[in-house]
Amino acid sequence: MNLEIRQQFPVLDQQINGRPLVYLDNAATVQKPLAVLETSRRYYSEINANIHRGVHYLSRKATDAHEAARTTIAKYLNAPHEHEIIFTSGTTDGINLVADTLALSGKITSDDHILISGLEHHSNIVPWQMLCQRTGATLDVIPVTDSGEWDLTNIDALLTSKTKLVAVNQVSNALGTINPIETVIKKAKAHGAWTLIDGAQSTPHMAIDLQAIDCDFFVFSGHKTYAPTGIGILWGRSELLEMLPPWRGGGEMIKEVTFEKTTYNDLPFKYEAGTPNIEGGIALAAALTWMQDLGLDTIAAHENHLLKLATEGLSDIEDIILYGTAPHKASVLSFGIKGVHHYDLGTLMDQMGVGVRTGHHCCQPLMQRFGITGTTRASFAIYNTEQEVDALITAVKKATMMLR
Ligand SMILES: *Cc1c(COP(=O)(O)O)cnc(C)c1O
């Protein structure tokens, strides 16, 4: 890890309980580099104005910057069309947009099935359950193996001509598994089902090429990709976004309003009611550009190196259980110690300056699959170091000794 990268993250330079902060909760949210912080500061100190409707100079400047951000993001993702990039507040928002508008569209009936996987985050479970409640459709779930991978043995019974939509993540936030989305997307296409990919955990760690992935919807959150909170992206195919009805009503998403009838704006504005997170969109484009300049391969190689070191180091600890042992993983290491509660472990580690996440990671059904209430999870980003992996291992060892 070169020091220059670390120095771009001012928040990391602090002491916790008299020890250097070791931030290993990157799968929950990642820290922001100076390039992004500076973009946000400059937006508010040089540009800030509301967009699209203003005739004045600053409004034009803000509109240009906002739309330029959309262009940058579309190119970064290799989206077929720029107007397919919808600014949202995050992954959860994007999934709810698709689930709600599908329910409103009347295209989902009680004969239809929706397929998700046992590795999903609550935000890729609950909106589909709500859709099923509203439409009478059935929710099916791809089971998970002991190593934390999709069990595709019975996929041909689960993914049939009744399946209307498949919604799965590319990388699991709880276990780090990189899922074979290509296989499932291909099968879905063969059955005429739509596909939504939850890219919340993949976008921070790998290059995303929407045309190669060939799904119908893709969602992710800015705050996990070195950008601020409160901004995210929904990409959807034009034909589908045009077919689906509007979602939230308000300013910006309309063409003409009378009390009798409203006509709606074209994409992407049809789905961008109200004043958006203007600064967030611009900062997200800056964050993706920063990642691209650094190199997605460089980011992945460094994180994989740390993941390997940490996995090896923790494996030596007596009575440790690693959750998620798939051969293809990204950045996440979930574990437990027999007879020790994950919360107690995390609390003691925090006292040693090591910040990890404990609990169900918004994946309660997955925890039930493993018969546990939660795990302790360390997750790595480009700025983490080998010394921090050592600190993690030492902290787990010390905490375990104290708790048993
Ligand atoms: C974080 C996360 C989400 C939810 O993202 P929000 O930013 O909270 O909307 C969904 N899916 C996965 C895999 C995640 O990691």
XYZ file of C-alpha atoms and ligand atoms in Angstrom:
419
model
C 0.000 0.000 0.000
C 1.559 3.247 -0.912
C 1.476 5.954 1.691
C 0.250 8.535 -0.791
C -3.130 6.801 -1.036
C -3.561 6.656 2.731
C -2.734 10.331 3.095
C -5.686 11.170 0.865
C -8.021 10.077 3.682
C -7.770 12.626 6.505
C -10.314 10.832 8.721
C -7.980 7.865 9.126
C -5.370 9.974 10.861
C -6.723 9.780 14.417
C -6.351 7.890 17.671
C -9.094 5.809 19.293
C -8.601 5.013 22.979
C -4.975 6.078 22.618
C -4.343 3.764 19.668
C -4.248 4.484 15.929
C -7.662 4.028 14.342
C -7.952 0.814 12.334
C -11.050 1.236 10.195
C -12.270 -2.156 8.963
C -15.963 -1.415 8.452
C -15.655 -0.545 4.780
C -18.517 -2.772 3.646
C -20.866 -0.586 5.729
C -19.457 2.653 4.355
C -16.085 3.642 3.023
C -14.054 6.777 3.863
C -13.794 9.604 1.341
C -10.591 10.749 -0.401
C -9.554 14.415 -0.622
C -10.533 14.471 -4.323
C -14.152 13.813 -3.317
C -14.136 16.061 -0.228
C -12.715 18.856 -2.345
C -15.366 18.352 -5.046
C -18.130 18.711 -2.429
C -16.486 21.762 -0.845
C -16.037 23.443 -4.222
C -19.600 22.723 -5.252
C -20.957 24.508 -2.167
C -18.373 27.292 -2.108
C -18.394 28.105 -5.831
C -21.535 26.811 -7.535
C -24.495 25.935 -5.283
C -27.857 26.688 -6.990
C -30.938 24.703 -7.906
C -30.784 23.037 -11.282
C -32.686 22.889 -14.576
C -35.219 25.683 -14.104
C -32.984 28.649 -13.393
C -32.113 31.281 -15.994
C -29.264 32.660 -13.922
C -25.564 31.936 -14.184
C -25.091 29.752 -11.086
C -28.136 27.651 -11.901
C -26.777 26.994 -15.382
C -23.401 26.118 -13.892
C -24.941 23.723 -11.351
C -27.100 22.123 -14.066
C -24.073 21.648 -16.323
C -22.028 20.101 -13.507
C -24.901 17.787 -12.521
C -25.491 16.608 -16.094
C -21.750 16.255 -16.712
C -21.689 13.963 -13.666
C -24.422 11.831 -15.257
C -22.314 11.587 -18.425
C -19.207 10.561 -16.454
C -21.159 7.923 -14.510
C -22.797 6.538 -17.686
C -19.376 6.204 -19.326
C -17.830 4.658 -16.215
C -20.537 1.976 -16.154
C -20.516 1.560 -19.956
C -24.274 2.187 -19.963
C -25.856 2.018 -23.426
C -27.605 5.383 -22.929
C -27.003 8.305 -20.620
C -30.733 8.938 -20.040
C -30.899 5.481 -18.423
C -28.846 6.726 -15.460
C -31.273 7.740 -12.683
C -29.962 9.541 -9.605
C -31.384 7.958 -6.444
C -30.516 8.238 -2.766
C -28.895 4.774 -2.765
C -29.329 1.071 -3.411
C -32.422 0.756 -1.204
C -34.084 3.648 -3.027
C -33.304 2.172 -6.456
C -34.692 -1.272 -5.601
C -37.865 0.243 -4.144
C -38.315 2.332 -7.287
C -38.259 -0.796 -9.461
C -40.408 -2.904 -7.097
C -43.037 -0.195 -6.597
C -43.351 0.771 -10.252
C -43.563 -2.903 -11.223
C -46.423 -3.304 -8.739
C -48.127 -0.201 -10.145
C -47.585 -1.320 -13.731
C -49.965 -4.256 -13.501
C -47.297 -6.401 -15.213
C -46.933 -8.687 -12.169
C -49.846 -11.031 -11.493
C -50.602 -13.749 -8.960
C -49.253 -16.369 -11.406
C -45.825 -14.771 -11.454
C -42.732 -15.613 -9.431
C -39.881 -13.359 -8.265
C -36.517 -15.027 -7.633
C -33.959 -13.735 -5.127
C -31.125 -15.541 -3.288
C -30.418 -16.503 0.302
C -27.437 -14.123 0.246
C -29.494 -10.943 -0.137
C -29.412 -7.817 1.984
C -32.779 -6.899 3.528
C -33.107 -4.127 0.968
C -33.130 -6.749 -1.790
C -35.656 -8.927 0.078
C -38.281 -6.708 1.674
C -39.266 -4.621 -1.410
C -39.927 -7.884 -3.313
C -41.953 -9.296 -0.422
C -44.006 -6.100 -0.491
C -44.436 -6.449 -4.265
C -45.605 -10.054 -3.769
C -48.075 -8.956 -1.089
C -49.524 -6.352 -3.414
C -49.745 -8.571 -6.490
C -50.160 -12.093 -5.112
C -46.913 -13.174 -6.812
C -44.645 -15.798 -5.193
C -41.149 -15.181 -3.864
C -38.589 -17.944 -4.548
C -35.121 -18.119 -3.018
C -31.874 -19.640 -4.343
C -30.454 -21.628 -1.391
C -26.953 -21.071 0.011
C -24.250 -23.737 0.503
C -22.090 -24.188 3.607
C -19.330 -22.180 1.922
C -21.708 -19.240 1.413
C -22.281 -19.696 -2.321
C -25.452 -20.028 -4.349
C -26.573 -23.639 -4.577
C -27.614 -23.793 -8.235
C -28.347 -27.549 -8.207
C -32.091 -26.980 -8.538
C -31.952 -23.731 -10.442
C -34.025 -25.128 -13.319
C -36.882 -25.768 -10.902
C -36.546 -22.280 -9.394
C -36.055 -20.241 -12.547
C -38.875 -21.118 -14.923
C -41.145 -19.441 -17.433
C -43.216 -18.282 -14.424
C -40.304 -16.219 -13.138
C -40.905 -12.574 -13.991
C -37.846 -11.064 -12.334
C -34.567 -12.219 -10.791
C -33.056 -9.821 -8.221
C -29.662 -10.802 -6.781
C -26.459 -9.227 -5.565
C -23.154 -9.455 -7.371
C -21.149 -9.568 -4.129
C -22.526 -10.518 -0.699
C -22.085 -7.831 1.957
C -22.224 -10.371 4.796
C -19.825 -13.018 3.434
C -17.999 -11.384 0.520
C -18.959 -14.121 -1.974
C -18.665 -13.041 -5.617
C -21.743 -14.579 -7.212
C -21.917 -16.100 -10.725
C -24.475 -13.553 -11.931
C -23.666 -14.363 -15.603
C -25.147 -17.861 -15.214
C -28.349 -16.619 -13.652
C -28.773 -13.690 -16.062
C -28.387 -16.036 -19.040
C -30.997 -18.439 -17.656
C -33.344 -15.580 -16.802
C -33.084 -14.268 -20.347
C -33.852 -17.701 -21.767
C -37.111 -17.638 -19.764
C -37.934 -14.022 -20.602
C -37.436 -12.864 -16.978
C -36.075 -9.410 -16.124
C -32.933 -9.151 -14.000
C -31.924 -6.658 -11.331
C -28.374 -6.716 -9.995
C -27.627 -5.243 -6.573
C -24.151 -3.838 -7.145
C -23.767 -2.201 -3.720
C -20.772 -4.405 -2.817
C -19.344 -5.041 -6.284
C -19.047 -1.446 -7.515
C -16.429 -0.588 -4.828
C -14.175 -3.506 -5.774
C -14.415 -4.236 -9.506
C -14.958 -2.568 -12.858
C -18.610 -2.561 -13.895
C -19.495 -2.986 -17.568
C -23.276 -2.887 -17.882
C -23.271 -3.964 -21.508
C -21.182 -7.022 -20.669
C -23.277 -7.878 -17.586
C -26.384 -7.646 -19.774
C -28.895 -7.281 -16.904
C -32.014 -5.067 -17.057
C -31.532 -3.013 -13.864
C -28.391 -2.291 -11.840
C -28.284 -0.393 -8.541
C -25.558 0.823 -6.208
C -24.836 3.341 -3.436
C -22.375 6.226 -3.608
C -21.272 5.940 0.010
C -19.720 2.507 -0.538
C -17.773 3.737 -3.584
C -15.834 6.604 -1.931
C -18.669 9.133 -2.511
C -21.017 10.797 0.023
C -24.127 9.262 1.593
C -27.545 10.070 0.149
C -26.635 9.474 -3.492
C -26.889 6.337 -5.614
C -27.636 5.149 -9.116
C -30.346 3.108 -10.731
C -29.551 2.090 -14.275
C -32.382 0.531 -16.257
C -32.966 -0.338 -19.896
C -34.823 2.467 -21.690
C -37.631 0.169 -22.883
C -38.349 -0.890 -19.306
C -38.011 2.549 -17.725
C -40.325 3.882 -20.416
C -42.817 1.052 -19.952
C -42.947 1.438 -16.146
C -45.168 4.179 -14.674
C -43.786 7.226 -12.823
C -43.019 6.717 -9.127
C -42.846 9.791 -6.903
C -44.803 12.799 -8.069
C -43.497 16.342 -7.832
C -41.380 18.942 -9.541
C -38.952 18.019 -12.310
C -40.705 14.757 -13.233
C -43.528 16.553 -15.090
C -43.981 18.192 -18.479
C -47.259 19.964 -17.849
C -49.558 20.062 -14.839
C -53.204 21.095 -14.703
C -55.662 20.080 -12.001
C -57.241 17.708 -14.498
C -54.164 15.971 -15.859
C -50.395 15.845 -15.664
C -48.046 14.756 -18.411
C -44.703 13.328 -17.413
C -41.165 14.236 -18.291
C -38.823 12.110 -20.380
C -36.100 9.890 -18.939
C -34.179 10.306 -16.739
C -36.244 13.147 -15.212
C -39.429 11.047 -15.056
C -37.858 9.307 -12.030
C -36.155 12.318 -10.469
C -38.961 14.140 -8.648
C -37.922 17.078 -6.479
C -34.554 18.708 -5.965
C -31.943 15.971 -6.197
C -28.714 15.578 -4.226
C -26.879 17.825 -6.688
C -23.559 17.879 -4.850
C -23.770 14.117 -4.210
C -24.121 13.328 -7.909
C -21.134 15.491 -8.783
C -19.093 13.971 -5.945
C -20.062 10.451 -7.065
C -18.689 11.170 -10.534
C -15.495 12.455 -8.871
C -15.255 9.303 -6.737
C -15.654 6.943 -9.701
C -13.085 8.948 -11.664
C -10.734 8.715 -8.675
C -11.177 4.929 -8.572
C -10.600 4.676 -12.318
C -7.428 6.781 -12.116
C -6.139 4.550 -9.347
C -7.097 1.463 -11.357
C -9.798 -1.030 -10.432
C -7.256 -3.837 -10.810
C -4.923 -2.122 -8.351
C -7.755 -1.711 -5.840
C -8.848 -5.350 -6.168
C -5.297 -6.720 -5.998
C -4.520 -4.817 -2.801
C -7.790 -5.753 -1.096
C -7.440 -9.402 -2.096
C -3.930 -9.449 -0.668
C -5.217 -8.116 2.683
C -8.157 -10.528 2.631
C -5.768 -13.462 2.102
C -3.454 -12.335 4.918
C -6.349 -11.794 7.303
C -7.999 -15.110 6.408
C -4.734 -16.973 7.009
C -4.047 -15.110 10.253
C -7.505 -15.625 11.711
C -7.689 -19.291 10.635
C -4.940 -20.082 13.160
C -7.053 -18.919 16.103
C -8.533 -21.727 18.140
C -12.293 -22.225 17.840
C -12.701 -19.615 15.126
C -15.391 -20.183 12.514
C -15.071 -18.390 9.195
C -18.397 -17.706 7.482
C -18.085 -17.492 3.708
C -15.245 -19.628 2.372
C -15.976 -19.379 -1.352
C -12.935 -19.353 -3.651
C -14.053 -16.058 -5.190
C -14.538 -13.376 -2.584
C -14.196 -9.610 -2.346
C -12.911 -7.721 0.660
C -15.165 -9.197 3.385
C -14.154 -11.528 6.229
C -16.983 -12.693 8.492
C -16.189 -14.842 11.526
C -17.222 -15.988 14.953
C -15.501 -17.580 17.947
C -17.205 -20.560 19.572
C -18.708 -19.557 22.898
C -18.121 -15.813 22.359
C -20.852 -13.358 21.397
C -20.043 -11.305 18.290
C -21.082 -8.114 20.032
C -18.705 -8.661 22.975
C -15.899 -9.448 20.561
C -16.553 -6.284 18.516
C -16.810 -4.128 21.645
C -13.435 -5.273 22.975
C -11.857 -4.863 19.543
C -13.146 -1.285 19.458
C -11.360 -0.610 22.740
C -8.187 -1.669 20.948
C -8.894 0.841 18.179
C -10.123 -1.740 15.655
C -13.484 -0.835 14.107
C -15.412 -3.850 12.795
C -19.114 -4.551 12.364
C -21.008 -7.104 14.418
C -24.516 -8.472 14.008
C -26.643 -9.730 11.156
C -25.384 -7.226 8.519
C -28.985 -6.702 7.309
C -29.055 -10.385 6.285
C -31.158 -12.098 8.954
C -32.307 -14.976 6.694
C -28.658 -15.711 5.851
C -27.736 -15.758 9.553
C -30.639 -18.170 10.127
C -29.207 -20.360 7.351
C -26.009 -20.681 9.406
C -27.896 -21.023 12.699
C -26.375 -17.872 14.215
C -27.585 -14.414 15.233
C -24.646 -12.640 13.681
C -20.945 -12.509 12.896
C -18.026 -10.184 13.438
C -17.084 -8.722 10.064
C -13.872 -7.078 8.931
C -13.923 -5.501 5.471
C -11.051 -3.911 3.598
C -10.552 -0.907 1.335
C -7.660 0.402 -0.749
C -6.233 2.448 2.151
C -5.948 -0.426 4.645
C -2.476 -1.781 5.408
C -0.786 -5.054 6.335
C -0.103 -3.557 9.786
C -3.854 -3.089 10.190
C -4.424 -6.742 9.335
C -1.889 -7.583 12.078
C -3.788 -5.295 14.456
C -7.013 -7.109 13.553
C -5.523 -10.523 14.256
C -3.943 -9.373 17.526
C -7.199 -7.764 18.637
C -9.231 -10.910 17.919
C -6.704 -13.036 19.825
C -6.604 -10.710 22.844
C -10.366 -10.227 22.965
C -10.932 -13.976 22.719
C -8.576 -14.621 25.644
C -10.360 -12.010 27.727
C -13.795 -13.388 26.957
C -13.125 -17.050 27.651
C -25.345 -1.625 1.681
C -26.072 -2.590 0.853
C -27.380 -2.370 0.444
C -28.172 -1.170 0.895
O -27.534 0.020 0.522
P -28.014 1.426 1.128
O -26.874 2.328 0.785
O -28.178 1.229 2.604
O -29.276 1.776 0.448
C -27.986 -3.302 -0.363
N -27.332 -4.385 -0.767
C -26.060 -4.649 -0.423
C -25.388 -5.874 -0.939
C -25.396 -3.751 0.406
O -24.136 -4.010 0.766
